[in-house]
mmCIF file of C-alpha atoms in Angstrom:
data_model
loop_
_atom_site.group_PDB
_atom_site.id
_atom_site.type_symbol
_atom_site.label_atom_id
_atom_site.label_comp_id
_atom_site.label_asym_id
_atom_site.label_seq_id
_atom_site.Cartn_x
_atom_site.Cartn_y
_atom_site.Cartn_z
ATOM 1 C CA MET K 1 117.639 79.421 127.082
ATOM 2 C CA GLU K 2 120.810 78.566 129.311
ATOM 3 C CA LEU K 3 121.832 75.889 127.097
ATOM 4 C CA VAL K 4 121.457 78.451 124.095
ATOM 5 C CA SER K 5 123.512 80.997 126.337
ATOM 6 C CA SER K 6 126.321 78.541 127.099
ATOM 7 C CA LEU K 7 126.300 77.465 123.361
ATOM 8 C CA PHE K 8 126.448 80.798 122.135
ATOM 9 C CA GLN K 9 129.048 82.485 124.931
ATOM 10 C CA GLY K 10 125.703 84.541 126.065
ATOM 11 C CA LYS K 11 124.374 86.207 122.862
ATOM 12 C CA LEU K 12 121.532 84.996 120.634
ATOM 13 C CA ASN K 13 120.966 86.731 117.113
ATOM 14 C CA ILE K 14 118.023 85.156 115.664
ATOM 15 C CA LEU K 15 114.683 83.812 117.657
ATOM 16 C CA VAL K 16 112.103 82.744 115.366
ATOM 17 C CA ASN K 17 109.035 81.470 117.049
ATOM 18 C CA ASN K 18 107.274 78.672 114.858
ATOM 19 C CA ALA K 19 105.076 76.928 116.789
ATOM 20 C CA GLY K 20 101.920 76.520 115.932
ATOM 21 C CA THR K 21 98.857 74.441 115.473
ATOM 22 C CA SER K 22 94.772 74.595 114.836
ATOM 23 C CA ILE K 23 92.192 73.053 116.199
ATOM 24 C CA LEU K 24 89.693 72.068 113.999
ATOM 25 C CA LYS K 25 86.271 72.368 115.173
ATOM 26 C CA SER K 26 83.123 74.775 115.017
ATOM 27 C CA SER K 27 82.985 77.245 117.912
ATOM 28 C CA LEU K 28 80.093 75.548 119.548
ATOM 29 C CA GLU K 29 82.326 72.135 119.986
ATOM 30 C CA LEU K 30 85.283 73.922 121.432
ATOM 31 C CA THR K 31 85.895 73.286 124.826
ATOM 32 C CA ALA K 32 87.982 74.792 127.604
ATOM 33 C CA GLU K 33 90.900 72.633 127.428
ATOM 34 C CA ASP K 34 91.104 73.380 123.914
ATOM 35 C CA TYR K 35 90.961 77.209 124.500
ATOM 36 C CA LYS K 36 93.564 76.704 126.974
ATOM 37 C CA ASN K 37 95.814 74.494 124.755
ATOM 38 C CA LEU K 38 95.951 76.760 121.581
ATOM 39 C CA MET K 39 96.558 79.620 123.798
ATOM 40 C CA ALA K 40 99.339 77.987 125.200
ATOM 41 C CA ILE K 41 101.374 76.757 121.805
ATOM 42 C CA ASN K 42 100.203 79.713 119.312
ATOM 43 C CA LEU K 43 100.817 82.444 121.964
ATOM 44 C CA GLU K 44 102.099 81.917 125.215
ATOM 45 C CA SER K 45 105.438 80.179 124.088
ATOM 46 C CA ALA K 46 105.933 82.903 121.583
ATOM 47 C CA PHE K 47 105.720 85.328 124.020
ATOM 48 C CA HIS K 48 107.803 83.664 127.199
ATOM 49 C CA LEU K 49 110.806 82.599 124.936
ATOM 50 C CA SER K 50 111.048 85.736 123.440
ATOM 51 C CA GLN K 51 110.927 87.339 127.245
ATOM 52 C CA LEU K 52 113.750 84.862 127.885
ATOM 53 C CA SER K 53 115.653 85.731 125.052
ATOM 54 C CA HIS K 54 115.738 89.090 125.198
ATOM 55 C CA PRO K 55 119.189 89.292 127.352
ATOM 56 C CA LEU K 56 121.144 87.416 124.681
ATOM 57 C CA LEU K 57 119.515 88.969 122.189
ATOM 58 C CA LYS K 58 120.426 92.129 123.494
ATOM 59 C CA ALA K 59 123.866 91.417 124.214
ATOM 60 C CA SER K 60 124.343 90.224 120.551
ATOM 61 C CA GLY K 61 123.979 93.939 119.383
ATOM 62 C CA ALA K 62 121.287 93.082 116.853
ATOM 63 C CA GLY K 63 118.878 90.538 117.898
ATOM 64 C CA ARG K 64 116.011 89.622 115.638
ATOM 65 C CA ILE K 65 112.950 87.826 116.396
ATOM 66 C CA VAL K 66 110.441 86.847 113.751
ATOM 67 C CA PHE K 67 106.927 85.142 114.527
ATOM 68 C CA ILE K 68 105.294 83.255 112.537
ATOM 69 C CA SER K 69 101.700 84.324 112.434
ATOM 70 C CA SER K 70 98.999 83.948 109.502
ATOM 71 C CA VAL K 71 96.682 85.645 107.227
ATOM 72 C CA GLY K 72 94.150 84.127 109.677
ATOM 73 C CA GLY K 73 94.983 86.956 112.195
ATOM 74 C CA PHE K 74 93.184 89.297 109.774
ATOM 75 C CA LEU K 75 90.668 87.066 108.014
ATOM 76 C CA ALA K 76 88.170 84.409 109.152
ATOM 77 C CA PHE K 77 88.192 81.219 108.438
ATOM 78 C CA PRO K 78 85.759 78.184 108.820
ATOM 79 C CA LEU K 79 86.987 75.755 111.855
ATOM 80 C CA SER K 80 88.903 78.467 112.666
ATOM 81 C CA THR K 81 87.620 80.359 115.758
ATOM 82 C CA LEU K 82 90.243 79.985 117.950
ATOM 83 C CA TYR K 83 93.286 79.669 115.688
ATOM 84 C CA GLY K 84 92.912 83.103 114.198
ATOM 85 C CA PRO K 85 92.617 85.011 117.531
ATOM 86 C CA THR K 86 95.771 83.826 118.464
ATOM 87 C CA LYS K 87 97.653 84.768 115.066
ATOM 88 C CA GLY K 88 95.941 88.395 115.711
ATOM 89 C CA ALA K 89 97.382 88.676 118.810
ATOM 90 C CA ILE K 90 100.689 87.360 117.260
ATOM 91 C CA ASN K 91 100.843 90.448 115.033
ATOM 92 C CA GLN K 92 99.788 92.704 118.067
ATOM 93 C CA LEU K 93 102.746 91.296 120.335
ATOM 94 C CA THR K 94 105.121 91.904 117.345
ATOM 95 C CA ARG K 95 104.456 95.750 117.444
ATOM 96 C CA ASN K 96 104.451 95.982 121.127
ATOM 97 C CA LEU K 97 107.753 94.461 121.559
ATOM 98 C CA ALA K 98 109.394 96.018 118.468
ATOM 99 C CA LEU K 99 108.048 99.105 119.800
ATOM 100 C CA GLU K 100 109.620 98.183 123.378
ATOM 101 C CA TRP K 101 113.252 96.695 122.324
ATOM 102 C CA ALA K 102 113.770 98.803 119.535
ATOM 103 C CA THR K 103 116.050 100.581 121.898
ATOM 104 C CA ASP K 104 117.613 97.434 122.837
ATOM 105 C CA ASN K 105 118.779 96.950 119.004
ATOM 106 C CA ILE K 106 116.381 94.244 119.012
ATOM 107 C CA ARG K 107 114.129 94.058 115.727
ATOM 108 C CA VAL K 108 110.784 92.044 115.921
ATOM 109 C CA ASN K 109 108.727 91.194 112.635
ATOM 110 C CA SER K 110 106.379 88.750 111.698
ATOM 111 C CA VAL K 111 105.751 86.954 108.268
ATOM 112 C CA ALA K 112 101.734 86.119 107.978
ATOM 113 C CA PRO K 113 101.576 83.358 105.417
ATOM 114 C CA GLY K 114 98.473 82.804 103.479
ATOM 115 C CA PRO K 115 97.569 78.669 102.650
ATOM 116 C CA ILE K 116 100.747 76.835 102.735
ATOM 117 C CA ILE K 117 100.952 73.156 101.913
ATOM 118 C CA THR K 118 101.922 71.563 105.109
ATOM 119 C CA PRO K 119 100.256 68.701 107.211
ATOM 120 C CA LEU K 120 98.104 71.053 108.955
ATOM 121 C CA LEU K 121 96.646 72.748 105.755
ATOM 122 C CA LYS K 122 95.871 69.147 104.704
ATOM 123 C CA ALA K 123 94.061 68.435 108.414
ATOM 124 C CA TYR K 124 92.138 71.096 107.822
ATOM 125 C CA PHE K 125 91.087 70.024 104.248
ATOM 126 C CA GLU K 126 90.437 66.643 105.646
ATOM 127 C CA ALA K 127 87.700 68.051 108.722
ATOM 128 C CA ALA K 128 86.276 70.301 106.461
ATOM 129 C CA GLY K 129 85.469 67.243 103.901
ATOM 130 C CA ASP K 130 86.492 69.728 100.892
ATOM 131 C CA ASN K 131 88.471 68.695 97.964
ATOM 132 C CA PRO K 132 92.266 67.261 98.215
ATOM 133 C CA ILE K 133 94.343 69.700 99.146
ATOM 134 C CA SER K 134 96.320 69.444 95.701
ATOM 135 C CA SER K 135 93.285 70.405 93.262
ATOM 136 C CA VAL K 136 92.203 73.608 95.318
ATOM 137 C CA SER K 137 92.997 77.474 94.279
ATOM 138 C CA PHE K 138 91.533 78.502 97.980
ATOM 139 C CA GLY K 139 90.403 81.799 95.525
ATOM 140 C CA ILE K 140 94.099 82.803 95.661
ATOM 141 C CA PRO K 141 95.182 85.565 93.040
ATOM 142 C CA MET K 142 98.184 83.340 92.018
ATOM 143 C CA GLY K 143 96.096 80.387 92.060
ATOM 144 C CA ARG K 144 98.049 77.684 94.109
ATOM 145 C CA ALA K 145 98.786 77.652 97.791
ATOM 146 C CA GLY K 146 102.459 78.443 99.032
ATOM 147 C CA GLN K 147 105.500 75.912 99.522
ATOM 148 C CA PRO K 148 107.330 76.346 103.045
ATOM 149 C CA VAL K 149 110.280 77.292 101.360
ATOM 150 C CA GLU K 150 108.768 80.555 100.231
ATOM 151 C CA VAL K 151 107.966 81.326 103.807
ATOM 152 C CA ALA K 152 111.133 80.513 104.936
ATOM 153 C CA THR K 153 112.616 83.175 102.597
ATOM 154 C CA VAL K 154 110.543 85.767 103.869
ATOM 155 C CA THR K 155 111.853 84.974 107.003
ATOM 156 C CA ALA K 156 115.485 84.384 106.620
ATOM 157 C CA PHE K 157 115.318 88.528 104.779
ATOM 158 C CA LEU K 158 113.881 89.755 107.628
ATOM 159 C CA CYS K 159 116.748 88.316 109.875
ATOM 160 C CA MET K 160 119.445 89.694 107.249
ATOM 161 C CA ALA K 161 121.285 92.995 107.358
ATOM 162 C CA ALA K 162 119.545 94.482 104.459
ATOM 163 C CA ALA K 163 116.468 94.222 106.779
ATOM 164 C CA SER K 164 117.958 96.451 109.263
ATOM 165 C CA TYR K 165 115.507 99.385 109.148
ATOM 166 C CA ILE K 166 112.163 97.146 109.015
ATOM 167 C CA THR K 167 110.913 96.344 112.449
ATOM 168 C CA GLY K 168 107.338 95.869 113.932
ATOM 169 C CA GLN K 169 106.031 94.710 110.566
ATOM 170 C CA ILE K 170 103.979 91.987 109.420
ATOM 171 C CA ILE K 171 104.608 90.717 106.239
ATOM 172 C CA VAL K 172 102.308 88.886 104.374
ATOM 173 C CA ALA K 173 103.188 86.300 101.802
ATOM 174 C CA ASP K 174 99.929 84.934 100.725
ATOM 175 C CA GLY K 175 99.643 84.810 96.994
ATOM 176 C CA GLY K 176 97.368 87.857 96.921
ATOM 177 C CA ILE K 177 94.589 86.300 99.071
ATOM 178 C CA MET K 178 94.641 89.425 101.144
ATOM 179 C CA MET K 179 93.660 91.274 98.373
ATOM 180 C CA GLY K 180 90.331 89.546 97.963
ATOM 181 C CA ARG K 181 89.107 86.046 98.129
ATOM 182 C CA SER K 182 86.568 83.491 97.283
ATOM 183 C CA LEU K 183 86.873 81.049 100.353
#
């Protein structure tokens, strides 16, 4: 944050907390080290970066934080026993920081993607021994997995002045999977 502060004259307009991973194991195979690592990457890093960036976001006069969550924070998925709780915690962190920091003119929101074609999703399907990712519709009403750009555009919108009255929200971008699924 010292480097960011020096590069941007003590101000930061936008922080996107996008670090995240998963450990694709059954709950009985997970170790204390797995738990520690997943919590550190998916939750603690986002909290601490947000906390450290607060003075710079406040100084900007209109700071925005966007967390990248997941529908896994709402729904259970095989081999995701620890991933889901980290994303559920991000959703709650979003609401708490939005409430606490609204008076500092900092808006805090999350984007919760459904299945997006990324290396992590490809690894999930390989670990599960399922069909190649390109041939799976995931039981999504739109019949396909999303593309990274489809998450990026929602994230960008939440950073724009057009979203100036939106805070504390988890925006789901999932092709309709939250309406009902057959995974």
